[in-house]
C-alpha cells in the first residue's frame, strides 16, 4: 500500500449505510477503528491538524486523497504549496483524541459528500453544587 492508497472502503460503506438509515453504530465504530485515514499535518513540527467547533476540538481525517483535496480546495489551497499528511488507523486517532487535555473528536471527510463525526466521550456524571464528580 502506498502512502496515498488508504484502506477505508469498509468505513465508507458503513457511513453510506448510516446515511441510508440502516447503519449499525457498533459496525460503524469498528470500521472507523480499522480504517487507514489521511490526517493533515501543520507547522514545522508536523502536528495533526485540528479545528474547533461547538466548544470541541476536532481532528480532521479523510478516507482518501480526493476527500482531502476537496477539503483543502474549500480552505483556499495554494497550487504551488505542498500539503503534508500522515496515514493513521482510526483506532490510533481515537486514542490520540482521548489523550488530549480538552474534549477532542474525529471528523471524517469534512465538506465531503458524506461527512461523519466521532465525538469525544464526555463524562456525564451528575454535579453536586455545580461541581462535577
PDB file of C-alpha atoms in Angstrom:
ATOM      1  CA  UNK A   1       0.000   0.000   0.000  1.00  0.00           C
ATOM      2  CA  UNK A   2       1.476   3.369  -0.954  1.00  0.00           C
ATOM      3  CA  UNK A   3       1.253   6.434   1.260  1.00  0.00           C
ATOM      4  CA  UNK A   4      -1.793   7.747  -0.651  1.00  0.00           C
ATOM      5  CA  UNK A   5      -3.547   4.388  -1.136  1.00  0.00           C
ATOM      6  CA  UNK A   6      -5.512   4.149   2.108  1.00  0.00           C
ATOM      7  CA  UNK A   7      -7.819   1.303   3.073  1.00  0.00           C
ATOM      8  CA  UNK A   8     -11.096   2.891   4.092  1.00  0.00           C
ATOM      9  CA  UNK A   9     -13.630   1.087   1.880  1.00  0.00           C
ATOM     10  CA  UNK A  10     -15.338  -0.579   4.856  1.00  0.00           C
ATOM     11  CA  UNK A  11     -15.686   2.772   6.618  1.00  0.00           C
ATOM     12  CA  UNK A  12     -17.145   4.436   3.508  1.00  0.00           C
ATOM     13  CA  UNK A  13     -19.611   1.531   3.224  1.00  0.00           C
ATOM     14  CA  UNK A  14     -20.681   1.835   6.873  1.00  0.00           C
ATOM     15  CA  UNK A  15     -21.079   5.614   6.525  1.00  0.00           C
ATOM     16  CA  UNK A  16     -23.266   5.046   3.455  1.00  0.00           C
ATOM     17  CA  UNK A  17     -25.378   2.572   5.454  1.00  0.00           C
ATOM     18  CA  UNK A  18     -25.735   5.158   8.234  1.00  0.00           C
ATOM     19  CA  UNK A  19     -26.923   7.803   5.758  1.00  0.00           C
ATOM     20  CA  UNK A  20     -29.333   5.306   4.183  1.00  0.00           C
ATOM     21  CA  UNK A  21     -30.926   4.741   7.576  1.00  0.00           C
ATOM     22  CA  UNK A  22     -29.834   1.185   8.306  1.00  0.00           C
ATOM     23  CA  UNK A  23     -26.382   1.652   9.791  1.00  0.00           C
ATOM     24  CA  UNK A  24     -25.328  -0.124  12.958  1.00  0.00           C
ATOM     25  CA  UNK A  25     -23.338   2.054  15.351  1.00  0.00           C
ATOM     26  CA  UNK A  26     -21.066  -0.776  16.526  1.00  0.00           C
ATOM     27  CA  UNK A  27     -20.208  -1.662  12.902  1.00  0.00           C
ATOM     28  CA  UNK A  28     -19.571   1.994  12.067  1.00  0.00           C
ATOM     29  CA  UNK A  29     -17.280   2.324  15.077  1.00  0.00           C
ATOM     30  CA  UNK A  30     -15.408  -0.900  14.236  1.00  0.00           C
ATOM     31  CA  UNK A  31     -14.976   0.197  10.608  1.00  0.00           C
ATOM     32  CA  UNK A  32     -13.638   3.567  11.766  1.00  0.00           C
ATOM     33  CA  UNK A  33     -11.123   1.984  14.125  1.00  0.00           C
ATOM     34  CA  UNK A  34      -9.778  -0.431  11.482  1.00  0.00           C
ATOM     35  CA  UNK A  35      -9.594   2.094   8.627  1.00  0.00           C
ATOM     36  CA  UNK A  36      -6.475   3.889   7.480  1.00  0.00           C
ATOM     37  CA  UNK A  37      -7.184   7.617   7.191  1.00  0.00           C
ATOM     38  CA  UNK A  38      -5.266  10.618   5.868  1.00  0.00           C
ATOM     39  CA  UNK A  39      -4.602  13.255   8.517  1.00  0.00           C
ATOM     40  CA  UNK A  40      -3.274  16.717   7.549  1.00  0.00           C
ATOM     41  CA  UNK A  41      -0.100  17.877   9.272  1.00  0.00           C
ATOM     42  CA  UNK A  42       0.720  21.505  10.054  1.00  0.00           C
ATOM     43  CA  UNK A  43       3.683  23.532  11.209  1.00  0.00           C
ATOM     44  CA  UNK A  44       7.350  22.696  11.282  1.00  0.00           C
ATOM     45  CA  UNK A  45       6.664  20.024  13.929  1.00  0.00           C
ATOM     46  CA  UNK A  46       4.108  18.254  11.691  1.00  0.00           C
ATOM     47  CA  UNK A  47       1.329  18.440  14.272  1.00  0.00           C
ATOM     48  CA  UNK A  48      -2.042  16.910  13.358  1.00  0.00           C
ATOM     49  CA  UNK A  49      -4.490  19.491  12.058  1.00  0.00           C
ATOM     50  CA  UNK A  50      -7.471  20.309  14.252  1.00  0.00           C
ATOM     51  CA  UNK A  51     -10.416  22.689  14.022  1.00  0.00           C
ATOM     52  CA  UNK A  52     -12.614  23.967  16.809  1.00  0.00           C
ATOM     53  CA  UNK A  53     -16.380  23.860  16.574  1.00  0.00           C
ATOM     54  CA  UNK A  54     -19.061  23.912  19.223  1.00  0.00           C
ATOM     55  CA  UNK A  55     -16.510  24.171  22.011  1.00  0.00           C
ATOM     56  CA  UNK A  56     -14.775  20.965  20.932  1.00  0.00           C
ATOM     57  CA  UNK A  57     -11.557  20.322  19.071  1.00  0.00           C
ATOM     58  CA  UNK A  58     -11.866  18.067  16.023  1.00  0.00           C
ATOM     59  CA  UNK A  59      -9.077  16.083  14.390  1.00  0.00           C
ATOM     60  CA  UNK A  60      -9.657  16.151  10.648  1.00  0.00           C
ATOM     61  CA  UNK A  61      -9.276  12.829   8.829  1.00  0.00           C
ATOM     62  CA  UNK A  62     -10.047  11.753   5.277  1.00  0.00           C
ATOM     63  CA  UNK A  63     -10.920   8.467   3.594  1.00  0.00           C
ATOM     64  CA  UNK A  64      -8.849   9.298   0.529  1.00  0.00           C
ATOM     65  CA  UNK A  65      -6.885  11.872  -1.404  1.00  0.00           C
ATOM     66  CA  UNK A  66      -9.991  13.117  -3.236  1.00  0.00           C
ATOM     67  CA  UNK A  67     -11.778  13.977   0.017  1.00  0.00           C
ATOM     68  CA  UNK A  68      -8.628  15.603   1.404  1.00  0.00           C
ATOM     69  CA  UNK A  69      -8.241  17.656  -1.801  1.00  0.00           C
ATOM     70  CA  UNK A  70     -11.902  18.777  -1.633  1.00  0.00           C
ATOM     71  CA  UNK A  71     -11.346  19.998   1.930  1.00  0.00           C
ATOM     72  CA  UNK A  72      -8.113  21.800   1.044  1.00  0.00           C
ATOM     73  CA  UNK A  73      -9.706  23.443  -2.020  1.00  0.00           C
ATOM     74  CA  UNK A  74     -12.510  24.803   0.152  1.00  0.00           C
ATOM     75  CA  UNK A  75      -9.887  26.221   2.508  1.00  0.00           C
ATOM     76  CA  UNK A  76      -8.189  28.123  -0.332  1.00  0.00           C
ATOM     77  CA  UNK A  77      -5.359  25.788  -1.260  1.00  0.00           C
ATOM     78  CA  UNK A  78      -2.357  27.380  -2.951  1.00  0.00           C
ATOM     79  CA  UNK A  79      -1.420  25.393  -6.060  1.00  0.00           C
ATOM     80  CA  UNK A  80       2.375  25.555  -5.704  1.00  0.00           C
ATOM     81  CA  UNK A  81       2.451  24.761  -1.987  1.00  0.00           C
ATOM     82  CA  UNK A  82       2.798  21.208  -0.677  1.00  0.00           C
ATOM     83  CA  UNK A  83       0.378  19.900   1.926  1.00  0.00           C
ATOM     84  CA  UNK A  84       1.684  17.192   4.207  1.00  0.00           C
ATOM     85  CA  UNK A  85      -0.358  14.393   5.724  1.00  0.00           C
ATOM     86  CA  UNK A  86       0.191  11.128   7.510  1.00  0.00           C
ATOM     87  CA  UNK A  87      -1.807   7.919   7.471  1.00  0.00           C
ATOM     88  CA  UNK A  88      -3.227   6.713  10.793  1.00  0.00           C
ATOM     89  CA  UNK A  89      -5.609   3.957  11.784  1.00  0.00           C
ATOM     90  CA  UNK A  90      -8.872   5.272  13.182  1.00  0.00           C
ATOM     91  CA  UNK A  91      -8.175   3.446  16.453  1.00  0.00           C
ATOM     92  CA  UNK A  92      -4.956   5.411  16.874  1.00  0.00           C
ATOM     93  CA  UNK A  93      -6.764   8.676  16.116  1.00  0.00           C
ATOM     94  CA  UNK A  94      -9.403   7.849  18.724  1.00  0.00           C
ATOM     95  CA  UNK A  95      -6.679   7.103  21.308  1.00  0.00           C
ATOM     96  CA  UNK A  96      -4.848  10.322  20.440  1.00  0.00           C
ATOM     97  CA  UNK A  97      -8.058  12.367  20.706  1.00  0.00           C
ATOM     98  CA  UNK A  98      -8.911  10.805  24.079  1.00  0.00           C
ATOM     99  CA  UNK A  99      -5.445  11.691  25.411  1.00  0.00           C
ATOM    100  CA  UNK A 100      -5.868  15.409  24.688  1.00  0.00           C
ATOM    101  CA  UNK A 101      -6.399  17.746  27.656  1.00  0.00           C
ATOM    102  CA  UNK A 102      -9.610  19.158  26.142  1.00  0.00           C
ATOM    103  CA  UNK A 103     -12.513  17.153  24.649  1.00  0.00           C
ATOM    104  CA  UNK A 104     -11.469  16.192  21.118  1.00  0.00           C
ATOM    105  CA  UNK A 105     -13.369  14.250  18.466  1.00  0.00           C
ATOM    106  CA  UNK A 106     -12.516  12.988  14.992  1.00  0.00           C
ATOM    107  CA  UNK A 107     -14.285  14.406  11.932  1.00  0.00           C
ATOM    108  CA  UNK A 108     -14.060  12.244   8.811  1.00  0.00           C
ATOM    109  CA  UNK A 109     -14.397  13.738   5.309  1.00  0.00           C
ATOM    110  CA  UNK A 110     -15.454  17.198   6.430  1.00  0.00           C
ATOM    111  CA  UNK A 111     -17.003  19.068   3.492  1.00  0.00           C
ATOM    112  CA  UNK A 112     -17.327  15.770   1.637  1.00  0.00           C
ATOM    113  CA  UNK A 113     -20.482  14.142   0.326  1.00  0.00           C
ATOM    114  CA  UNK A 114     -20.864  12.012   3.477  1.00  0.00           C
ATOM    115  CA  UNK A 115     -19.074  13.555   6.473  1.00  0.00           C
ATOM    116  CA  UNK A 116     -19.085  11.634   9.747  1.00  0.00           C
ATOM    117  CA  UNK A 117     -18.218  12.794  13.258  1.00  0.00           C
ATOM    118  CA  UNK A 118     -16.887  10.585  16.025  1.00  0.00           C
ATOM    119  CA  UNK A 119     -17.365  12.790  19.090  1.00  0.00           C
ATOM    120  CA  UNK A 120     -15.302  12.510  22.231  1.00  0.00           C
ATOM    121  CA  UNK A 121     -16.544  10.514  25.184  1.00  0.00           C
ATOM    122  CA  UNK A 122     -17.688  13.080  27.719  1.00  0.00           C
ATOM    123  CA  UNK A 123     -18.028  12.218  31.379  1.00  0.00           C
ATOM    124  CA  UNK A 124     -21.633  12.949  32.240  1.00  0.00           C
ATOM    125  CA  UNK A 125     -21.521  12.363  35.990  1.00  0.00           C
ATOM    126  CA  UNK A 126     -24.077  14.395  37.867  1.00  0.00           C
ATOM    127  CA  UNK A 127     -22.774  17.505  39.542  1.00  0.00           C
ATOM    128  CA  UNK A 128     -23.159  18.355  43.195  1.00  0.00           C
ATOM    129  CA  UNK A 129     -23.491  22.077  43.911  1.00  0.00           C
ATOM    130  CA  UNK A 130     -22.165  22.888  40.454  1.00  0.00           C
ATOM    131  CA  UNK A 131     -19.019  20.764  40.867  1.00  0.00           C
ATOM    132  CA  UNK A 132     -18.586  17.802  38.537  1.00  0.00           C
ATOM    133  CA  UNK A 133     -17.895  14.482  40.224  1.00  0.00           C
TER     134      UNK A 133
END
